[in-house]
Structures are given as structure tokens and as C-alpha cells.
Amino acid sequence: MTKRPRRNHSPAFKAKVAIAAIKGEKHFDVHPNQITQWRSQLLEGATAVFGEGARADAAPAVDLKVLHAKIGELTLANDFLAGALGKAGLLASARR
């Protein structure tokens, strides 16, 4: 007896099968226990779409105050270096 290779299903396929199972359609070559498991996962995860989890993702992940402070630091460093190069006479040749 030959062993069938293990199949890896994509998340899109799993969602498609789970939605079909909710509708009552059964035309996929997948074990019924697996379909039941995917269906229950879909139903459990569906509440997160409309719950607090969806709103938490909309918040910016980066603190703008830190970024503005970094921009200020880099601007000061660039101004300092431009002044130093200008005094050394290297800034005019670098811009040509």
C-alpha cells in the first residue's frame, strides 16, 4: 500500500472550504473532520473582524514624536557637517 503525500492547503483554500461548509455545500476532497475544524476556526475568528481587534490594528505602530526628534537630530548633524565642509572648502566641490 502506497502512502499518499501530505497535502498543504493554502489559507485561501481553507477559507473557501469553510465558507462552503457553512452554506452546506460538500464537494471538496477533504476529510469531513478537517472541514469541521476549519469551519469552527472561521466562525471563531469572524468575531475578531468586527470586534476590538480590528480597531487596534488601525492605530499607528510608530510614535511620531520619536520620529520628529530623530529628524531634528539628523538636520542638526547635516547643518553642522555642511558648515564644517564649507569652512574646509570641500562643500563647493562636492555639489558640482
JSON list of C-alpha atoms in Angstrom, two decimals:
[
{"chain": "A", "resi": 1, "resn": "MET", "atom": "CA", "xyz": [0.00, 0.00, 0.00]},
{"chain": "A", "resi": 2, "resn": "THR", "atom": "CA", "xyz": [1.48, 3.33, -1.04]},
{"chain": "A", "resi": 3, "resn": "LYS", "atom": "CA", "xyz": [1.29, 6.25, 1.28]},
{"chain": "A", "resi": 4, "resn": "ARG", "atom": "CA", "xyz": [-0.33, 9.41, -0.06]},
{"chain": "A", "resi": 5, "resn": "PRO", "atom": "CA", "xyz": [1.86, 12.52, 0.36]},
{"chain": "A", "resi": 6, "resn": "ARG", "atom": "CA", "xyz": [0.73, 15.06, 2.89]},
{"chain": "A", "resi": 7, "resn": "ARG", "atom": "CA", "xyz": [-1.18, 17.96, 1.36]},
{"chain": "A", "resi": 8, "resn": "ASN", "atom": "CA", "xyz": [-0.66, 21.54, 2.49]},
{"chain": "A", "resi": 9, "resn": "HIS", "atom": "CA", "xyz": [-3.65, 23.74, 1.83]},
{"chain": "A", "resi": 10, "resn": "SER", "atom": "CA", "xyz": [-3.39, 27.49, 1.45]},
{"chain": "A", "resi": 11, "resn": "PRO", "atom": "CA", "xyz": [-5.31, 29.79, 3.80]},
{"chain": "A", "resi": 12, "resn": "ALA", "atom": "CA", "xyz": [-7.45, 30.92, 0.86]},
{"chain": "A", "resi": 13, "resn": "PHE", "atom": "CA", "xyz": [-8.47, 27.34, 0.11]},
{"chain": "A", "resi": 14, "resn": "LYS", "atom": "CA", "xyz": [-9.25, 26.69, 3.78]},
{"chain": "A", "resi": 15, "resn": "ALA", "atom": "CA", "xyz": [-11.47, 29.77, 3.89]},
{"chain": "A", "resi": 16, "resn": "LYS", "atom": "CA", "xyz": [-13.23, 28.74, 0.70]},
{"chain": "A", "resi": 17, "resn": "VAL", "atom": "CA", "xyz": [-13.95, 25.25, 2.07]},
{"chain": "A", "resi": 18, "resn": "ALA", "atom": "CA", "xyz": [-15.09, 26.65, 5.44]},
{"chain": "A", "resi": 19, "resn": "ILE", "atom": "CA", "xyz": [-17.50, 29.09, 3.78]},
{"chain": "A", "resi": 20, "resn": "ALA", "atom": "CA", "xyz": [-18.84, 26.31, 1.59]},
{"chain": "A", "resi": 21, "resn": "ALA", "atom": "CA", "xyz": [-19.35, 24.17, 4.70]},
{"chain": "A", "resi": 22, "resn": "ILE", "atom": "CA", "xyz": [-21.34, 26.97, 6.35]},
{"chain": "A", "resi": 23, "resn": "LYS", "atom": "CA", "xyz": [-23.52, 27.15, 3.25]},
{"chain": "A", "resi": 24, "resn": "GLY", "atom": "CA", "xyz": [-23.98, 23.37, 3.35]},
{"chain": "A", "resi": 25, "resn": "GLU", "atom": "CA", "xyz": [-22.04, 22.54, 0.20]},
{"chain": "A", "resi": 26, "resn": "LYS", "atom": "CA", "xyz": [-19.85, 19.44, 0.28]},
{"chain": "A", "resi": 27, "resn": "HIS", "atom": "CA", "xyz": [-17.87, 18.97, -2.91]},
{"chain": "A", "resi": 28, "resn": "PHE", "atom": "CA", "xyz": [-14.24, 19.10, -1.76]},
{"chain": "A", "resi": 29, "resn": "ASP", "atom": "CA", "xyz": [-11.76, 16.22, -1.49]},
{"chain": "A", "resi": 30, "resn": "VAL", "atom": "CA", "xyz": [-11.01, 16.96, 2.17]},
{"chain": "A", "resi": 31, "resn": "HIS", "atom": "CA", "xyz": [-11.79, 14.83, 5.21]},
{"chain": "A", "resi": 32, "resn": "PRO", "atom": "CA", "xyz": [-15.06, 15.87, 6.91]},
{"chain": "A", "resi": 33, "resn": "ASN", "atom": "CA", "xyz": [-13.34, 16.28, 10.29]},
{"chain": "A", "resi": 34, "resn": "GLN", "atom": "CA", "xyz": [-10.87, 18.73, 8.73]},
{"chain": "A", "resi": 35, "resn": "ILE", "atom": "CA", "xyz": [-13.72, 20.70, 7.16]},
{"chain": "A", "resi": 36, "resn": "THR", "atom": "CA", "xyz": [-15.49, 20.85, 10.54]},
{"chain": "A", "resi": 37, "resn": "GLN", "atom": "CA", "xyz": [-12.30, 22.12, 12.18]},
{"chain": "A", "resi": 38, "resn": "TRP", "atom": "CA", "xyz": [-11.78, 24.84, 9.54]},
{"chain": "A", "resi": 39, "resn": "ARG", "atom": "CA", "xyz": [-15.44, 25.83, 9.80]},
{"chain": "A", "resi": 40, "resn": "SER", "atom": "CA", "xyz": [-15.23, 26.27, 13.57]},
{"chain": "A", "resi": 41, "resn": "GLN", "atom": "CA", "xyz": [-11.99, 28.26, 13.24]},
{"chain": "A", "resi": 42, "resn": "LEU", "atom": "CA", "xyz": [-13.66, 30.56, 10.72]},
{"chain": "A", "resi": 43, "resn": "LEU", "atom": "CA", "xyz": [-16.68, 31.12, 12.94]},
{"chain": "A", "resi": 44, "resn": "GLU", "atom": "CA", "xyz": [-14.49, 31.81, 15.99]},
{"chain": "A", "resi": 45, "resn": "GLY", "atom": "CA", "xyz": [-12.26, 34.21, 14.06]},
{"chain": "A", "resi": 46, "resn": "ALA", "atom": "CA", "xyz": [-15.16, 36.06, 12.44]},
{"chain": "A", "resi": 47, "resn": "THR", "atom": "CA", "xyz": [-15.92, 37.94, 15.66]},
{"chain": "A", "resi": 48, "resn": "ALA", "atom": "CA", "xyz": [-12.43, 39.50, 15.57]},
{"chain": "A", "resi": 49, "resn": "VAL", "atom": "CA", "xyz": [-13.29, 41.19, 12.29]},
{"chain": "A", "resi": 50, "resn": "PHE", "atom": "CA", "xyz": [-15.98, 43.29, 13.95]},
{"chain": "A", "resi": 51, "resn": "GLY", "atom": "CA", "xyz": [-14.55, 43.38, 17.48]},
{"chain": "A", "resi": 52, "resn": "GLU", "atom": "CA", "xyz": [-11.85, 45.33, 19.25]},
{"chain": "A", "resi": 53, "resn": "GLY", "atom": "CA", "xyz": [-9.06, 43.53, 17.36]},
{"chain": "A", "resi": 54, "resn": "ALA", "atom": "CA", "xyz": [-9.92, 45.32, 14.13]},
{"chain": "A", "resi": 55, "resn": "ARG", "atom": "CA", "xyz": [-9.69, 48.74, 15.75]},
{"chain": "A", "resi": 56, "resn": "ALA", "atom": "CA", "xyz": [-6.34, 48.06, 17.40]},
{"chain": "A", "resi": 57, "resn": "ASP", "atom": "CA", "xyz": [-4.70, 47.48, 14.01]},
{"chain": "A", "resi": 58, "resn": "ALA", "atom": "CA", "xyz": [-5.80, 50.92, 12.79]},
{"chain": "A", "resi": 59, "resn": "ALA", "atom": "CA", "xyz": [-3.63, 52.71, 15.41]},
{"chain": "A", "resi": 60, "resn": "PRO", "atom": "CA", "xyz": [-0.21, 53.84, 14.16]},
{"chain": "A", "resi": 61, "resn": "ALA", "atom": "CA", "xyz": [2.54, 51.46, 15.22]},
{"chain": "A", "resi": 62, "resn": "VAL", "atom": "CA", "xyz": [5.21, 54.20, 15.27]},
{"chain": "A", "resi": 63, "resn": "ASP", "atom": "CA", "xyz": [5.48, 57.06, 17.75]},
{"chain": "A", "resi": 64, "resn": "LEU", "atom": "CA", "xyz": [5.57, 60.28, 15.72]},
{"chain": "A", "resi": 65, "resn": "LYS", "atom": "CA", "xyz": [7.30, 62.26, 18.49]},
{"chain": "A", "resi": 66, "resn": "VAL", "atom": "CA", "xyz": [10.29, 59.93, 18.34]},
{"chain": "A", "resi": 67, "resn": "LEU", "atom": "CA", "xyz": [10.46, 60.26, 14.55]},
{"chain": "A", "resi": 68, "resn": "HIS", "atom": "CA", "xyz": [10.27, 64.05, 14.68]},
{"chain": "A", "resi": 69, "resn": "ALA", "atom": "CA", "xyz": [13.03, 64.11, 17.29]},
{"chain": "A", "resi": 70, "resn": "LYS", "atom": "CA", "xyz": [15.22, 61.93, 15.07]},
{"chain": "A", "resi": 71, "resn": "ILE", "atom": "CA", "xyz": [14.58, 64.21, 12.09]},
{"chain": "A", "resi": 72, "resn": "GLY", "atom": "CA", "xyz": [15.68, 67.17, 14.21]},
{"chain": "A", "resi": 73, "resn": "GLU", "atom": "CA", "xyz": [18.87, 65.39, 15.26]},
{"chain": "A", "resi": 74, "resn": "LEU", "atom": "CA", "xyz": [19.74, 64.49, 11.69]},
{"chain": "A", "resi": 75, "resn": "THR", "atom": "CA", "xyz": [19.03, 68.02, 10.48]},
{"chain": "A", "resi": 76, "resn": "LEU", "atom": "CA", "xyz": [21.40, 69.42, 13.10]},
{"chain": "A", "resi": 77, "resn": "ALA", "atom": "CA", "xyz": [24.10, 66.92, 12.13]},
{"chain": "A", "resi": 78, "resn": "ASN", "atom": "CA", "xyz": [23.70, 67.78, 8.43]},
{"chain": "A", "resi": 79, "resn": "ASP", "atom": "CA", "xyz": [23.89, 71.51, 9.14]},
{"chain": "A", "resi": 80, "resn": "PHE", "atom": "CA", "xyz": [27.00, 71.02, 11.27]},
{"chain": "A", "resi": 81, "resn": "LEU", "atom": "CA", "xyz": [28.72, 68.92, 8.63]},
{"chain": "A", "resi": 82, "resn": "ALA", "atom": "CA", "xyz": [27.76, 71.34, 5.86]},
{"chain": "A", "resi": 83, "resn": "GLY", "atom": "CA", "xyz": [29.30, 74.18, 7.85]},
{"chain": "A", "resi": 84, "resn": "ALA", "atom": "CA", "xyz": [32.47, 72.21, 8.54]},
{"chain": "A", "resi": 85, "resn": "LEU", "atom": "CA", "xyz": [32.83, 71.23, 4.89]},
{"chain": "A", "resi": 86, "resn": "GLY", "atom": "CA", "xyz": [32.14, 74.79, 3.81]},
{"chain": "A", "resi": 87, "resn": "LYS", "atom": "CA", "xyz": [34.91, 76.12, 6.07]},
{"chain": "A", "resi": 88, "resn": "ALA", "atom": "CA", "xyz": [37.30, 73.48, 4.72]},
{"chain": "A", "resi": 89, "resn": "GLY", "atom": "CA", "xyz": [36.42, 74.45, 1.14]},
{"chain": "A", "resi": 90, "resn": "LEU", "atom": "CA", "xyz": [35.14, 70.96, 0.28]},
{"chain": "A", "resi": 91, "resn": "LEU", "atom": "CA", "xyz": [31.42, 71.67, 0.12]},
{"chain": "A", "resi": 92, "resn": "ALA", "atom": "CA", "xyz": [31.51, 73.64, -3.15]},
{"chain": "A", "resi": 93, "resn": "SER", "atom": "CA", "xyz": [33.41, 70.87, -4.94]},
{"chain": "A", "resi": 94, "resn": "ALA", "atom": "CA", "xyz": [31.06, 68.18, -3.61]},
{"chain": "A", "resi": 95, "resn": "ARG", "atom": "CA", "xyz": [27.99, 69.86, -5.12]},
{"chain": "A", "resi": 96, "resn": "ARG", "atom": "CA", "xyz": [29.36, 70.14, -8.66]}
]
